[in-house]
Coordinates of C-alpha atoms and ligand atoms in Angstrom, one line a residue:
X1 CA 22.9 7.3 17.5
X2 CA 20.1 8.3 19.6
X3 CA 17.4 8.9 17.1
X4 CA 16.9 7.9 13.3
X5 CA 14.6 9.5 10.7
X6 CA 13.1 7.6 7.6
X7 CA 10.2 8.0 4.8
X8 CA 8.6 5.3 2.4
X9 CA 6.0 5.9 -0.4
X10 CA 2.5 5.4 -0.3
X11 CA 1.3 2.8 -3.5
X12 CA -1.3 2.9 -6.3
X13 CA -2.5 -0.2 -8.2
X14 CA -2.1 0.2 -12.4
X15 CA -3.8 -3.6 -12.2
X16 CA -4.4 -6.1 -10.3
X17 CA -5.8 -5.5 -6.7
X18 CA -7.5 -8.2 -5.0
X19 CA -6.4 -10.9 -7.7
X20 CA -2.6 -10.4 -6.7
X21 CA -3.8 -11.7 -3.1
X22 CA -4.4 -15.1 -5.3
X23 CA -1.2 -15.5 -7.0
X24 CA -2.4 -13.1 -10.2
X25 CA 0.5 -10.7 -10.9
X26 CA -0.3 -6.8 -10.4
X27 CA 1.4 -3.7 -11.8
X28 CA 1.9 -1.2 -8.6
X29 CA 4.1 2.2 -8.4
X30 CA 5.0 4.2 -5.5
X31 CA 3.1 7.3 -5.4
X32 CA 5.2 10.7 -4.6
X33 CA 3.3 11.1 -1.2
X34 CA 5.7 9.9 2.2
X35 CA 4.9 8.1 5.3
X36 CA 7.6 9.8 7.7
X37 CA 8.8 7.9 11.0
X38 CA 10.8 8.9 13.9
X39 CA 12.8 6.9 16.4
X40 CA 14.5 8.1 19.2
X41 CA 16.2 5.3 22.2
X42 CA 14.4 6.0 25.5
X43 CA 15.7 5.5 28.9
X44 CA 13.1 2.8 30.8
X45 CA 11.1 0.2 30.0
X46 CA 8.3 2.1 27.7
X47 CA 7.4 1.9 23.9
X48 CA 5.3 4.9 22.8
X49 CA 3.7 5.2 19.8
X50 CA 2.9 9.0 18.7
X51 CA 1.3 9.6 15.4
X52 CA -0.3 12.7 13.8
X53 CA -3.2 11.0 12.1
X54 CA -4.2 8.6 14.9
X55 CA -2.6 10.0 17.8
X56 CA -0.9 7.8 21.0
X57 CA -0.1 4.3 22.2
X58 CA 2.0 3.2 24.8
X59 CA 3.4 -0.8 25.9
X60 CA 6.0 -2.0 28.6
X61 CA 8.8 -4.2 27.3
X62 CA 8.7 -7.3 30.1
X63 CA 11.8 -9.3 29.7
X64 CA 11.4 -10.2 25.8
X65 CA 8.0 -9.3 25.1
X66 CA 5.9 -5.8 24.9
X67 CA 2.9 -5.6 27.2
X68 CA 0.5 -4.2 28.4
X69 CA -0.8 -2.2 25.2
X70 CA -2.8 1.2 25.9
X71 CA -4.3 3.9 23.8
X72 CA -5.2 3.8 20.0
X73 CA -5.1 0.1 19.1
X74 CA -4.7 1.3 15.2
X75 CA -0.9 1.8 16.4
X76 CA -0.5 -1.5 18.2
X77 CA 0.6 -3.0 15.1
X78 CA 4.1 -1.4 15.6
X79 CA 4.1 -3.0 19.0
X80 CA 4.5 -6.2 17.1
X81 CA 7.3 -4.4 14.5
X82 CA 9.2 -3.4 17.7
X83 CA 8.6 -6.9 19.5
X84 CA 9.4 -8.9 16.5
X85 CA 12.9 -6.7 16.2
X86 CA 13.4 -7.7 19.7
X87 CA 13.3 -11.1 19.3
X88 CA 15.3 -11.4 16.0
X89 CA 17.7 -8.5 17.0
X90 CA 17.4 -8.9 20.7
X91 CA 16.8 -5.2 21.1
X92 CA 16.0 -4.1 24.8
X93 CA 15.6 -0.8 24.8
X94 CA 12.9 1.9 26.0
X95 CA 11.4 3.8 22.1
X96 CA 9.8 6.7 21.2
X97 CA 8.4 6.4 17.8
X98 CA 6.9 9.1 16.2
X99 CA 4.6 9.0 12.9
X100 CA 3.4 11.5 10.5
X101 CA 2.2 10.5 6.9
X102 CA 1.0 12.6 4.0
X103 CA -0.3 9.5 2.6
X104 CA -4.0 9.4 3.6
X105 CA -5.2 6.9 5.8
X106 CA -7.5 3.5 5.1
X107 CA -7.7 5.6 1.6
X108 CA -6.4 2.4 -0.7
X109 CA -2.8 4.2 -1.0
X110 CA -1.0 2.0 1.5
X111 CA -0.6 4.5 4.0
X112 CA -0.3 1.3 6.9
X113 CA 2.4 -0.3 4.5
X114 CA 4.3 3.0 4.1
X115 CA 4.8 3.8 8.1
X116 CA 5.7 0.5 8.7
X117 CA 8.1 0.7 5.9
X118 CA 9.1 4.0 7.4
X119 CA 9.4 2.6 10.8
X120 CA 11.4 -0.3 10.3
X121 CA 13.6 1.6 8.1
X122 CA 14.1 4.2 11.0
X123 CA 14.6 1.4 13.8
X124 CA 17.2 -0.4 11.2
X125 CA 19.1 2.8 11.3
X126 CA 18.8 3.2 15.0
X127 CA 20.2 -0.2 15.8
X128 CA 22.1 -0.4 13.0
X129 CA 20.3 -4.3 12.2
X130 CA 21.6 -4.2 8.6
X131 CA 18.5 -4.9 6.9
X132 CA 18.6 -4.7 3.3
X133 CA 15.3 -2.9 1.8
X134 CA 15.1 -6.4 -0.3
X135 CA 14.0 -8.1 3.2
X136 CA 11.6 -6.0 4.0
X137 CA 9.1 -8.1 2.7
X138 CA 9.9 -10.4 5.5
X139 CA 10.0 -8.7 7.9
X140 CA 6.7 -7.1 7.5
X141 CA 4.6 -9.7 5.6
X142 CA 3.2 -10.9 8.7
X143 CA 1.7 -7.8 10.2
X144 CA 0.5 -7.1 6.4
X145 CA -1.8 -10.0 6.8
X146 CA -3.1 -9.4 10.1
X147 CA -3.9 -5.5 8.6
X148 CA -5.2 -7.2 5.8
X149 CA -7.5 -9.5 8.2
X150 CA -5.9 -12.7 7.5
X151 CA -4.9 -12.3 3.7
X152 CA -2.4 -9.9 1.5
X153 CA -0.1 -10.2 -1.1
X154 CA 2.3 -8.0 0.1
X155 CA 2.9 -5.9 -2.9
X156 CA 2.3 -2.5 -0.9
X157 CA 5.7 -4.1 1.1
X158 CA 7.6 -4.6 -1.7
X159 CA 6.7 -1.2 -3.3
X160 CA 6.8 1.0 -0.5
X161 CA 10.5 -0.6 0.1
X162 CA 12.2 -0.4 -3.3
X163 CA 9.5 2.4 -5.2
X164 CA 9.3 3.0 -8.8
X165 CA 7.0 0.8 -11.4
X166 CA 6.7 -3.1 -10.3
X167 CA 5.1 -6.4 -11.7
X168 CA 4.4 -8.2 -8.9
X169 CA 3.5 -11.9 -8.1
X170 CA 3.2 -13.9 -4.8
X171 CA 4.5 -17.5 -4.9
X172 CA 4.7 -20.0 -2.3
X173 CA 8.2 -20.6 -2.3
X174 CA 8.6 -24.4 0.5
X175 CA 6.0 -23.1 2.1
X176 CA 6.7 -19.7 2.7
X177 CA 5.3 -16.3 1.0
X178 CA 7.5 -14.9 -1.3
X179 CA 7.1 -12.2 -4.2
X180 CA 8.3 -12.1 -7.9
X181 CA 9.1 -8.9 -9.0
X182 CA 9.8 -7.3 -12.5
X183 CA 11.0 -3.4 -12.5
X184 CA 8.9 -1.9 -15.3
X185 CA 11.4 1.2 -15.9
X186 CA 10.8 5.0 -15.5
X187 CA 7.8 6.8 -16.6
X188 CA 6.3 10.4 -16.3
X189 CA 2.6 9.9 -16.4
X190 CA 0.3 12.7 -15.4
X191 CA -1.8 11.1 -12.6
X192 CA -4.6 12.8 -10.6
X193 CA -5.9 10.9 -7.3
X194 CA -9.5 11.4 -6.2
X195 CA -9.8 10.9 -2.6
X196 CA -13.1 10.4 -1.8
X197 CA -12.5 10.5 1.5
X198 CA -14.9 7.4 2.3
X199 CA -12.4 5.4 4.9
X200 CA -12.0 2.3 3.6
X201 CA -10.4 -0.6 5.7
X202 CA -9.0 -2.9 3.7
X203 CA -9.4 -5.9 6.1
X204 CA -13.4 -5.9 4.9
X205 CA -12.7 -6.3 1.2
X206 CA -9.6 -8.5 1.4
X207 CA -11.3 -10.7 4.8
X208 CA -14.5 -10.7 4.4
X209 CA -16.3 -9.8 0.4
X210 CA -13.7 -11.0 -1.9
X211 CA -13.4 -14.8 0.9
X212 CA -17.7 -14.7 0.7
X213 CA -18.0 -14.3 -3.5
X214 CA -15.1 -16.7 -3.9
X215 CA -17.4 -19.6 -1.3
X216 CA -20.0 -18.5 -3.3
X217 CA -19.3 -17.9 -6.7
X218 CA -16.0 -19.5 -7.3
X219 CA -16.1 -19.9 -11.0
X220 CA -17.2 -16.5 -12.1
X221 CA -14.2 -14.5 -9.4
X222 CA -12.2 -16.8 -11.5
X223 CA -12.8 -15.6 -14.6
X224 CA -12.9 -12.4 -13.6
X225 CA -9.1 -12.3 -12.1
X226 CA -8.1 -14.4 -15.2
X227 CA -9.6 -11.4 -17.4
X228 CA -7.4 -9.0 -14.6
X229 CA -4.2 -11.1 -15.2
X230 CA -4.7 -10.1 -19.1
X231 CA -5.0 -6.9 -18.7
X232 CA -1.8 -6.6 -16.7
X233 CA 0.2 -8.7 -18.8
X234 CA -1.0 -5.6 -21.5
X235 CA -0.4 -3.0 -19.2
X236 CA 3.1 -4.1 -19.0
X237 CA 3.7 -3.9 -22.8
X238 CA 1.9 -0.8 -23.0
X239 CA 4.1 0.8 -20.8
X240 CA 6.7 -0.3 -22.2
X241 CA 5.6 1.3 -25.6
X242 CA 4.5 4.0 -23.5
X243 CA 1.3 4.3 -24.7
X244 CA -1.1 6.2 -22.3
X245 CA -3.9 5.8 -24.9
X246 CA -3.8 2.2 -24.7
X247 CA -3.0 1.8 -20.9
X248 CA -5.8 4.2 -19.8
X249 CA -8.4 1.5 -21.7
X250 CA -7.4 -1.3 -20.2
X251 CA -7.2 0.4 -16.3
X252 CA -11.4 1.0 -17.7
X253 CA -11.6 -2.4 -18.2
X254 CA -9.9 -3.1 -14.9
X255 CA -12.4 -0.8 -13.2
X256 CA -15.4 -2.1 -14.9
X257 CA -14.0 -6.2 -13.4
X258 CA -13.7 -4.5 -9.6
X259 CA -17.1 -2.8 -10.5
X260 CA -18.8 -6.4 -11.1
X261 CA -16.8 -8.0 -7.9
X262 CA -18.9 -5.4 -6.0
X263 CA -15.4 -3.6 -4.8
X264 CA -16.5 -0.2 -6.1
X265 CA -18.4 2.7 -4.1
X266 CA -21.1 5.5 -5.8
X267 CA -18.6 8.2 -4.5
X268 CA -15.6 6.6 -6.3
X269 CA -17.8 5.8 -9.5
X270 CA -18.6 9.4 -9.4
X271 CA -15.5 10.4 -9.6
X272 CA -14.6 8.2 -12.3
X273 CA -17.0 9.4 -14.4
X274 CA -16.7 13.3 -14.0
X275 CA -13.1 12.8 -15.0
X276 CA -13.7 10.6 -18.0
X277 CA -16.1 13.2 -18.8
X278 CA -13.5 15.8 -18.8
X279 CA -11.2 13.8 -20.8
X280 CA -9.0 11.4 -18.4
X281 CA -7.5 8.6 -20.6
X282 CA -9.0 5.8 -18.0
X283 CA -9.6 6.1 -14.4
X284 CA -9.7 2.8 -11.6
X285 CA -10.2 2.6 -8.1
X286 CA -7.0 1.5 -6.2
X287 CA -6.2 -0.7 -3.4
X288 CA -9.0 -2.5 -1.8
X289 CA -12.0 -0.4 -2.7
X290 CA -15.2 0.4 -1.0
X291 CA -14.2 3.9 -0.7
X292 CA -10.9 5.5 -0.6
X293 CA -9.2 6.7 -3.7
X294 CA -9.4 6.6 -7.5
X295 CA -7.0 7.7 -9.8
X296 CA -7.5 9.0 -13.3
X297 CA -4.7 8.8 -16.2
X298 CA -4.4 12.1 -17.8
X299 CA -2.7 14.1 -21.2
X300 CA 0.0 16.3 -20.1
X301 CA -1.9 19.9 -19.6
X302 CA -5.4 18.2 -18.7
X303 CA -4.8 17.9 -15.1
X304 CA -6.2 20.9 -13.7
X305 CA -9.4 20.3 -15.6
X306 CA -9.4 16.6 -14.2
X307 CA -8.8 17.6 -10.8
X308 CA -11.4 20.3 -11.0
X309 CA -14.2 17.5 -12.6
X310 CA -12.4 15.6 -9.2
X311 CA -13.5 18.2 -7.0
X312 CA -16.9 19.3 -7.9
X313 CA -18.0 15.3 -6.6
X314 CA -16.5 17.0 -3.3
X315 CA -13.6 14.6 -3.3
X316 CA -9.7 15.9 -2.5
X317 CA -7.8 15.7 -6.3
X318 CA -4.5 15.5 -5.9
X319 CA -1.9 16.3 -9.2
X320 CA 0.6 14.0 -9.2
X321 CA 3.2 11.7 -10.7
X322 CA 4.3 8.1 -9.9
X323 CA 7.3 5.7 -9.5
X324 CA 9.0 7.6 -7.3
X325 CA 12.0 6.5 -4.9
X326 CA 11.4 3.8 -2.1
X327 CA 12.2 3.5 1.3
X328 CA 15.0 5.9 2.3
X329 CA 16.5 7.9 5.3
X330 CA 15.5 11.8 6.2
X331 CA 18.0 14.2 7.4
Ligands
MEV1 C1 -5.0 -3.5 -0.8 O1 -4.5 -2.1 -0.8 C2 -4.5 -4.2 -2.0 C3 -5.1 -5.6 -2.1 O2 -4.7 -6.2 -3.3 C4 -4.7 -6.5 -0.9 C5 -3.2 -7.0 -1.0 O3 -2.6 -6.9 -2.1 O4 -2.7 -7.4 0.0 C6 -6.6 -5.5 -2.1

């Protein structure tokens, strides 16, 4: 095989962002927008990098190592994928890898988690490495973190691989980061994504605000994610009932928690409230915040009107469901 093609979902947070980084479980679900990766075997000693949304990096492989990074540095990060492949897989060969993702970028939907997922899913084709989707987590934890800017849960890994509805939880299993998952079953909500299209890099929330009001105000983020591990343990039973009613309060409460931890933005409260206003069930920020997107909850046959109240804050709505398939190859 000379080339491989794979896809992996972008993620949105029911519960639990930030707090799942400190061992509080979350409720994520893969959102039915794809991160798309290409690989093809090159002849030579090059690794190119050639994405839609950032455009082009290029490395030398020197004996067992990849050097000499040039071009956009937000791609080096799959330098370190391809390098870390060659060490465990002892991989030598020249790459092409080619990226395109309808997920949007720094937006909070995991659109770095999704092409990685993407990528390694397309490279384990290529090489035929037999990894199971299960060990993704592993393989990608590490350049989650340094993304994350030196802290992540790596829920976005876990979803992006396997998709559908998840109750996660990071534990330190003999010193190394695992993940507890439950599989929270099918569901059909209505969702509609506000993309306020304030970037939002997810290494300033997760490195730099959430670390400072912990040093300084350890006792009230505590309270706060305890009140966030509530509502997800809720959440979960809600969904199982199915009750939107009931799970569109408690993602309000979950918003109003973010809100006080200083993780919202006046564009994504904006948007939040133009939708409650025109009759979304509950609407949150997801992912790290600061910008990027909200999501509102909606009754079936309301979503045009919630995507219009979206739109009129000049944000991107986007109609939606969730919980759709992970990882997977592309014809
Ligand atoms: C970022 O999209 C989600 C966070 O919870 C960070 C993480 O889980 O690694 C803020």
């Amino acid at each position: 095989m000379d080339s491989a093609k794979a896809s992996a979902p972008g993620n949105l947070f029911l519960t639990g962002e930030h707090a799942v980084v400190y061992g509080k479980p979350a409720i994520i679900a893969a959102v039915n927008k794809r991160a798309y990766c290409t690989s093809f075997k090159s002849k030579g000693n090059t690794i190119s990098v050639i994405s839609r949304e950032f455009g082009i990096a290029k490395a030398k492989i020197k004996e067992n190592n990849i050097v000499n990074h040039e071009g956009k540095n937000e791609l080096f990060v799959f330098f370190d994928l391809v390098e870390m492949l060659m060490h465990k897989h002892d991989i030598r060969d020249g790459l092409e890898i080619r990226i395109e993702s309808d997920v949007p970028v720094e937006s909070g939907l995991s659109s770095s988690t999704a092409t990685l997922s993407a990528a390694l899913y397309s490279l384990n084709l290529l090489f035929d490495l037999r990894i199971k989707k299960e060990n993704f987590f592993d393989y990608l934890y590490p350049l989650q973190v340094k993304i994350h800017g030196g802290k992540a849960s790596g829920s976005e890994i876990f979803s992006s691989s396997i998709g559908g509805y998840n109750k996660i939880q990071k534990i330190d299993c003999e010193g190394k980061t695992k993940i507890n998952s439950k599989e929270l079953g099918k569901h059909s909500f209505s969702i509609v994504i506000g993309n306020t299209k304030v970037r939002a890099p997810t290494a300033l929330t997760v490195g730099m605000h959430v670390p400072s009001l912990m040093r300084r105000f350890p006792n009230m983020v505590e309270k706060e994610f305890e009140k966030i591990e509530s509502i997800c343990e809720k959440i979960e039973k809600a969904l199982e009932a199915e009750d939107i009613y009931r799970i569109g309060k408690l993602i309000n409460k979950n918003q109003k928690i973010l809100s006080k931890l200083g993780l919202s933005h006046p564009k994504i409260d904006d948007c939040i409230n133009e939708a409650l206003h025109a009759g979304a069930l509950g609407a949150k920020l997801s992912g790290g915040g600061w910008g990027g997107v909200m999501f509102a909850l909606a009754k079936r046959g309301e979503e045009e009107k919630i995507a219009k109240a979206i739109e009129s804050t000049g944000a991107e709505a986007i109609i939606t469901t969730i919980g759709g398939e992970g990882v997977k190859a592309c014809d």
